[in-house]
XYZ file of C-alpha atoms in Angstrom:
395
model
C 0.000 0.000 0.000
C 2.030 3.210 -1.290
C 0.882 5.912 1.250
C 2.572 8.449 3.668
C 2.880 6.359 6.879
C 4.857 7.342 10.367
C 6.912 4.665 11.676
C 6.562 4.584 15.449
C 8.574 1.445 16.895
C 10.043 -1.434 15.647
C 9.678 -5.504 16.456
C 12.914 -6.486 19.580
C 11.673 -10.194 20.183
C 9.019 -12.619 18.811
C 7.604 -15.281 21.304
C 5.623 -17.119 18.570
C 2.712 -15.091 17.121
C 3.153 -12.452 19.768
C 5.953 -9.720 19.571
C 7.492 -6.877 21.726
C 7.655 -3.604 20.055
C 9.701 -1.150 21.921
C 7.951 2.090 20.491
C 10.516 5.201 18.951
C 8.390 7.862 21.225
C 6.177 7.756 24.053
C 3.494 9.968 22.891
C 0.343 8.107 23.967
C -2.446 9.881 21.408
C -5.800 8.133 20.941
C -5.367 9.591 17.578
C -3.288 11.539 15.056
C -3.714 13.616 11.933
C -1.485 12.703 8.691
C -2.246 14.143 5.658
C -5.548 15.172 6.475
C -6.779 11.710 7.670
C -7.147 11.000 11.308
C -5.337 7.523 12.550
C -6.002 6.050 15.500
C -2.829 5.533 17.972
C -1.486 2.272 19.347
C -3.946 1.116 22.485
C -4.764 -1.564 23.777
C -7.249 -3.812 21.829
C -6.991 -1.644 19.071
C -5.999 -3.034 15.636
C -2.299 -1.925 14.058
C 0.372 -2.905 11.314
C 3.559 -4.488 11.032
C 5.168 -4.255 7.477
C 7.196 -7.194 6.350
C 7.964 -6.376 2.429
C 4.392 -6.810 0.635
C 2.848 -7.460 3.610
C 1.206 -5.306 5.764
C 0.925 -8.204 9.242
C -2.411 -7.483 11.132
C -1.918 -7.005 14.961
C -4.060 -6.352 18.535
C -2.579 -4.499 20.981
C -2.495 -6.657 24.088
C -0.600 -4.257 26.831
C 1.717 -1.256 27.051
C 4.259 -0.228 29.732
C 7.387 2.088 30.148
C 10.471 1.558 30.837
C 13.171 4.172 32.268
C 16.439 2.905 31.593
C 18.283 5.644 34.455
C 15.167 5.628 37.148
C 13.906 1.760 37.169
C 12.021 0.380 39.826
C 14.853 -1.724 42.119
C 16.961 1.229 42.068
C 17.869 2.810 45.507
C 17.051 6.416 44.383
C 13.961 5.289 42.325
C 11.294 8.213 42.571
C 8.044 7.503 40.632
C 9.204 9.943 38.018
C 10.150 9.494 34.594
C 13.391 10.941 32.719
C 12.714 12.749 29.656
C 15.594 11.606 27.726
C 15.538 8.022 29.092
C 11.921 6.695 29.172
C 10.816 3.902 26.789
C 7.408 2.732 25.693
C 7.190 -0.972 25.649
C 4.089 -2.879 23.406
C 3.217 -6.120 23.060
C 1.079 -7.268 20.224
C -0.376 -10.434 18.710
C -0.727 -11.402 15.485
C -4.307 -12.087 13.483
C -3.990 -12.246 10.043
C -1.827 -10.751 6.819
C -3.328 -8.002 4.123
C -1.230 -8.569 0.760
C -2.434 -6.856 -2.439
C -5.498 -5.577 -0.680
C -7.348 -8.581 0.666
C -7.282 -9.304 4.163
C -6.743 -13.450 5.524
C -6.711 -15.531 8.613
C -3.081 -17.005 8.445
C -0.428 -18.215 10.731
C 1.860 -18.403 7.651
C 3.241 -15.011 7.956
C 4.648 -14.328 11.360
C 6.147 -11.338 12.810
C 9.916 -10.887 12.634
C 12.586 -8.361 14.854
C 13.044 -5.320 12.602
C 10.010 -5.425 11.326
C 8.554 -1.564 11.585
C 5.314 -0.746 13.595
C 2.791 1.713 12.034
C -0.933 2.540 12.851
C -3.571 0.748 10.694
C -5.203 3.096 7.918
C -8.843 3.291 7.676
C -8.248 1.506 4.128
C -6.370 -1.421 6.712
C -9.421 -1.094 8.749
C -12.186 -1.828 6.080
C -9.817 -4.755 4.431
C -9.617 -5.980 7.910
C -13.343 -5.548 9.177
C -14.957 -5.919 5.116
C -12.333 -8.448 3.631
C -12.472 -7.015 0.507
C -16.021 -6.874 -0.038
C -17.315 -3.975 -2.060
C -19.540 -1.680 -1.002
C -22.252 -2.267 -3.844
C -22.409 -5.800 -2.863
C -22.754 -6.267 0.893
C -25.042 -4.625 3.542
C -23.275 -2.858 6.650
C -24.241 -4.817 10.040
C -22.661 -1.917 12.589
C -19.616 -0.369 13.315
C -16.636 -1.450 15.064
C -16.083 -0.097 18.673
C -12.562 1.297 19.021
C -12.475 1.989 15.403
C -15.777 3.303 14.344
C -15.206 1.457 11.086
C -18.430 -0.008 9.215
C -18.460 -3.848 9.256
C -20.061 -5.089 5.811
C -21.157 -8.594 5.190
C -21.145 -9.837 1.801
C -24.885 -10.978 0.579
C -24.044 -13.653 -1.690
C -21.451 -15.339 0.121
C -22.898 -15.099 3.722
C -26.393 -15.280 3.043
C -26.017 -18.084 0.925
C -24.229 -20.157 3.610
C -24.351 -21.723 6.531
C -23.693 -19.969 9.790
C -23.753 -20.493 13.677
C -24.156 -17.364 16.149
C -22.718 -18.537 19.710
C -22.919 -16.957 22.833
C -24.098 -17.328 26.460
C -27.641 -16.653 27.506
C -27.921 -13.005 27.125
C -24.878 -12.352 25.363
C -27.132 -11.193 21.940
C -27.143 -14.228 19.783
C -31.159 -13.540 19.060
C -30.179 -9.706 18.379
C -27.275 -10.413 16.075
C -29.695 -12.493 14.277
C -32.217 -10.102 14.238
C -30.070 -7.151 13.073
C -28.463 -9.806 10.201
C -31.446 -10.400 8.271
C -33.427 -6.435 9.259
C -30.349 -4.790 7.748
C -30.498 -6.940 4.572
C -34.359 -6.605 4.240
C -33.757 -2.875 4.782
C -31.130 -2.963 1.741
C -31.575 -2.577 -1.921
C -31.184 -6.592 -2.267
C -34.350 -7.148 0.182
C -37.279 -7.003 -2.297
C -35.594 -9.604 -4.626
C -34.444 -11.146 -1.725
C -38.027 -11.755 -0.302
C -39.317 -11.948 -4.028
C -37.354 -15.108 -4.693
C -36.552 -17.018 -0.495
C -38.183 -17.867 1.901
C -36.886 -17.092 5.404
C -37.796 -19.067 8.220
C -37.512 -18.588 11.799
C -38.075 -21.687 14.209
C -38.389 -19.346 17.240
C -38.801 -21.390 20.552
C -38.758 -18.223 23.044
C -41.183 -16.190 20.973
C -38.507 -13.241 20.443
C -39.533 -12.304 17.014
C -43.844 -12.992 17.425
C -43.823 -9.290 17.619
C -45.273 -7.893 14.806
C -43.225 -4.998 14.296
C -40.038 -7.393 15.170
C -39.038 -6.650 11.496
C -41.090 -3.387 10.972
C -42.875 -3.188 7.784
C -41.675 -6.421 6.265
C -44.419 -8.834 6.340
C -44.121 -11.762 8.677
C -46.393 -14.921 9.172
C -46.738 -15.927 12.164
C -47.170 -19.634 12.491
C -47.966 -20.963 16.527
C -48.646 -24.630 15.802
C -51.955 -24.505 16.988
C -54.014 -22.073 15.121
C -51.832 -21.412 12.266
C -49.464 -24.951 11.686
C -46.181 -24.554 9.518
C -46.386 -26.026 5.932
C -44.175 -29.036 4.791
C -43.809 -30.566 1.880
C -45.689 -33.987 1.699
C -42.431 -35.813 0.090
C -40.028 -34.335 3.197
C -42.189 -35.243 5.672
C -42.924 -38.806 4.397
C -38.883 -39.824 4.176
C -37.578 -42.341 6.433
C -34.487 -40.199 7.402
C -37.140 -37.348 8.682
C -39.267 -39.808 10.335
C -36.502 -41.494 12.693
C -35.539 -38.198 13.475
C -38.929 -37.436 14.674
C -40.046 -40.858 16.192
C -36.029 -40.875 18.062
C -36.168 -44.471 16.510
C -32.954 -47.079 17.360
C -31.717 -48.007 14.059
C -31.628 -51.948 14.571
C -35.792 -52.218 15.326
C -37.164 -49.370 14.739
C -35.778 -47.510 11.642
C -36.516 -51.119 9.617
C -40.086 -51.262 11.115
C -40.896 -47.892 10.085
C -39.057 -48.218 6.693
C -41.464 -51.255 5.754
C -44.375 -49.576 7.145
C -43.796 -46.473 4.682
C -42.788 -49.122 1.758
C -46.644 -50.383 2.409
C -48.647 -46.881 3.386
C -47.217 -45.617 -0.118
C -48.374 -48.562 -2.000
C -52.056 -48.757 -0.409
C -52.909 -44.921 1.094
C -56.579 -46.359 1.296
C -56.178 -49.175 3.301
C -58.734 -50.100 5.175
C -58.847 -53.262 3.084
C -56.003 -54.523 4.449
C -56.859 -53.593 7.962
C -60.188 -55.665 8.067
C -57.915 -58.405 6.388
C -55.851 -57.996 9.445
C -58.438 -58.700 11.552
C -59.536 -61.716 10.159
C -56.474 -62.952 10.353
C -56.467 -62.185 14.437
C -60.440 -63.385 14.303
C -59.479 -66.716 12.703
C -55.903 -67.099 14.998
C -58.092 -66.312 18.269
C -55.549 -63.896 19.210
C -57.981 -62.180 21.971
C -55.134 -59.913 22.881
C -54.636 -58.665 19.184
C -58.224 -58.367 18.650
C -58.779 -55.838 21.466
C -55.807 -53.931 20.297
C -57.440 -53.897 16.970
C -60.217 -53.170 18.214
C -58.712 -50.120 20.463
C -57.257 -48.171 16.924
C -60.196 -48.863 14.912
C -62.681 -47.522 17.978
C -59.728 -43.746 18.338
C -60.496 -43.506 14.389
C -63.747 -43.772 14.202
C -64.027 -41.513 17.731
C -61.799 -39.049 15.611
C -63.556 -39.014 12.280
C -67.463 -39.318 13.861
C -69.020 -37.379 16.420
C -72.188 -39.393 16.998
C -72.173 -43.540 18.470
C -70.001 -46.026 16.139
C -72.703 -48.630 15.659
C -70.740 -50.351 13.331
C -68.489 -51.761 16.513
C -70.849 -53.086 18.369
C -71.200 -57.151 17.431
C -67.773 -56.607 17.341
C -67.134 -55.507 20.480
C -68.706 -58.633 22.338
C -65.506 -61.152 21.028
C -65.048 -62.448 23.964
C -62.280 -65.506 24.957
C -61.319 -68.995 24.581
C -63.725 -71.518 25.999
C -62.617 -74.649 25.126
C -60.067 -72.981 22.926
C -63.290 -71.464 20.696
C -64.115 -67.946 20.631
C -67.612 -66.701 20.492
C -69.528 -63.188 20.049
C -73.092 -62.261 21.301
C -75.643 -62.329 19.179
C -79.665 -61.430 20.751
C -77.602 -62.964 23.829
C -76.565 -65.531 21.873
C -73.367 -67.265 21.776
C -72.298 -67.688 18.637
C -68.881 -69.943 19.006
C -65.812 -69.135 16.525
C -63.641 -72.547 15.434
C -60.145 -71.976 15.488
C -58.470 -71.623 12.330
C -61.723 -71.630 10.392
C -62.158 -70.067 7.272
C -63.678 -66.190 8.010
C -65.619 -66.341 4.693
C -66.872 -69.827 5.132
C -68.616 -68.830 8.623
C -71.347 -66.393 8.559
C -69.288 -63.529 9.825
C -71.275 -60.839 8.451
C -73.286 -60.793 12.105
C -69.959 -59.216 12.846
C -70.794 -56.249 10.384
C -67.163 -56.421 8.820
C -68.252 -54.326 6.261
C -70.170 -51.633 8.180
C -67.135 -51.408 9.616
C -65.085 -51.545 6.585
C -67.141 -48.848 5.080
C -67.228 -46.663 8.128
C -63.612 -46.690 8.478
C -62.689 -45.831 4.851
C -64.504 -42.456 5.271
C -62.806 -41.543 8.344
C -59.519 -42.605 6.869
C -60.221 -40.292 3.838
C -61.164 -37.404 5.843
C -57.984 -37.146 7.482
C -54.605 -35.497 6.543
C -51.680 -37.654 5.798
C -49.855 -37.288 8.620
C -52.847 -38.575 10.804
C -53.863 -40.815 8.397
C -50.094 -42.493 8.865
C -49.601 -42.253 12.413
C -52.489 -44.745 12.372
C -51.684 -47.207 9.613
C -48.643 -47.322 12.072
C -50.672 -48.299 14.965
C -52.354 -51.400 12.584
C -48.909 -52.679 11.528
C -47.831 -53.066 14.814
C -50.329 -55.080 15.321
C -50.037 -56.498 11.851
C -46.514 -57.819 12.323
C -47.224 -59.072 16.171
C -50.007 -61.140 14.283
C -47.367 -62.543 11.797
C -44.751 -62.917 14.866
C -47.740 -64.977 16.828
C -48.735 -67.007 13.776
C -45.085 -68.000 13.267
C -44.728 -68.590 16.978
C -47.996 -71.175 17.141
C -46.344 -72.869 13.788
């Protein structure tokens, strides 16, 4: 960078990326004027330059202190005052990065080195440092740094497009960095296309940005999961990768259990077919146990679907157990006795009102959303492959 610069110390040791500076003056000025532009002076935490040929090294000022080379502090007629003509200003600074050509990078490559010459950073240092290069025309500006009242820009394409992570304690402004992120580039000439072509999405647990006027006159839908529920796409929901996430599901049981039972629900979405074929199956095995558990999800859909009595359940309801390893139902307070392993369409199982039940159960199972109408089909295979489980078991 060709530019008048005062030197004002020089490197005198390096302990690995830090390095003592012992300064040529001890004038202490926040700031100075050269050639009509103000620079800031060399304090602590503020930003400053080391030049090493092409490089301009990027430092922080981590402490100052002076040292009197006549007065010093074991000597017998030390005073607590400073000689004029013998005083030195000590600085230590660490390194953070290199600007070469203009373009500012994290790097441990180039290190400091004794000799090289001490300067203050420019404000052209300070926007490579705090920008990185990016251009005005093509970023938004989040703020401005503290000791060197320097505007930080962001670039949109790059940083927008990307992934990020804010960290912080509670309280330490994670939410309000956030906030200010995506206001700033709403506020910014790139906000209508942005909002033209994205989406943005907030998943906001703590209700920080329900406010209305979080975002001031930028539209915002507020989605609470009760009255208003978040959209998904029907294809991202229904994917065996989202669904163990959601069920928790172990991958050894589980994940292949729900994988087989999303194989099926996509082949047959109306299946109450196979569900009253299911409990034949338990009707003809005399599987009391997976009857009434049958029984149980068929009676929650039909609650869910109807609001008046489920008729249709009623025969079925009076299955009762084994005698004599026989089932029977209730007919007029008749028992009406079930052979094991018989034949459901051979036996006049229509006193049962299968098909009242069949139909009955189709239009709830149509009425619902997919989602529901899964979660359920779940419920029958469950009991679907404890029937098959059972069956082999008997075998």
């Amino acid at each position: 960078m060709e530019q008048s610069e005062k030197e004002l110390g020089v490197v005198v040791s390096v302990d690995a990326d830090e390095a003592t500076i012992g300064m040529y003056n001890v004038t202490n000025g926040t700031s100075f004027f050269m050639d009509g532009e103000e620079i800031n002076g060399i304090k602590v935490g503020a930003y400053a330059i080391l030049k090493q040929g092409r490089n301009r090294i990027v430092v922080t000022v981590l402490s100052e202190k002076v040292r009197d080379q006549l007065n010093t502090i074991n000597s017998k007629e030390f005073d607590n005052r400073f000689h004029a003509q013998s005083i030195q200003r000590i600085v230590k600074v660490r390194s953070q990065g290199v600007i070469k050509d203009g373009h500012f990078s994290l790097t441990s490559a180039v290190v400091p080195m004794v000799g090289n010459v001490l300067v203050s950073a420019s404000s052209e240092d300070i926007a490579d440092i705090f920008s990185r290069g990016v251009k005005e025309c093509e970023s938004v500006t989040i703020g401005r740094s503290l000791m060197e009242n320097q505007p930080i820009r962001i670039p949109v394409n790059d940083f927008f497009a990307s992934h990020i992570g804010i960290f912080g304690n509670t309280g330490s402004g994670k939410s309000n960095t956030l906030h200010k992120l995506y206001l700033e580039l709403f506020n910014s000439r790139y906000g209508s296309p942005a909002l033209e072509k994205s989406s943005f999405v907030i998943i906001d647990f703590n209700g920080e940005y329900g406010s209305g006027s979080a975002f001031k006159d930028h539209h915002i839908q507020l989605y609470d999961g009760v009255k208003e529920k978040f959209p998904i796409d029907e294809n991202l929901f229904f994917d065996i990768n989202t669904l163990k996430v959601l069920a928790k599901a172990t991958e050894n049981t589980q994940v292949p259990f729900l994988a087989r039972s999303l194989k099926k629900w996509r082949e047959n979405r109306e299946y109450t077919s196979m569900e009253i074929g299911l409990l034949k199956k338990c009707l003809t095995s005399c599987s009391i146990d997976l009857i009434e558990e049958w029984r149980d999800v068929a009676r929650s859909i039909l609650q869910e679907g109807s609001n008046g009595e489920i008729d249709c359940m009623n025969v079925l309801d009076t299955v009762k157990t084994f005698k004599n390893d026989l089932m029977y139902i209730l007919e007029d307070g008749i028992e009406k006795y079930i052979d094991k392993g018989d034949s459901i369409d051979g036996w006049e199982y229509s006193n049962l009102k299968l098909d009242s039940v069949k139909r009955d159960l189709a239009k709830c199972v149509s009425s619902f959303n997919p989602c529901v109408s899964f979660l359920n089909f779940i419920k029958f295979q469950k009991i679907y492959e404890r029937n098959i489980w059972a069956c082999n078991l008997i075998g």
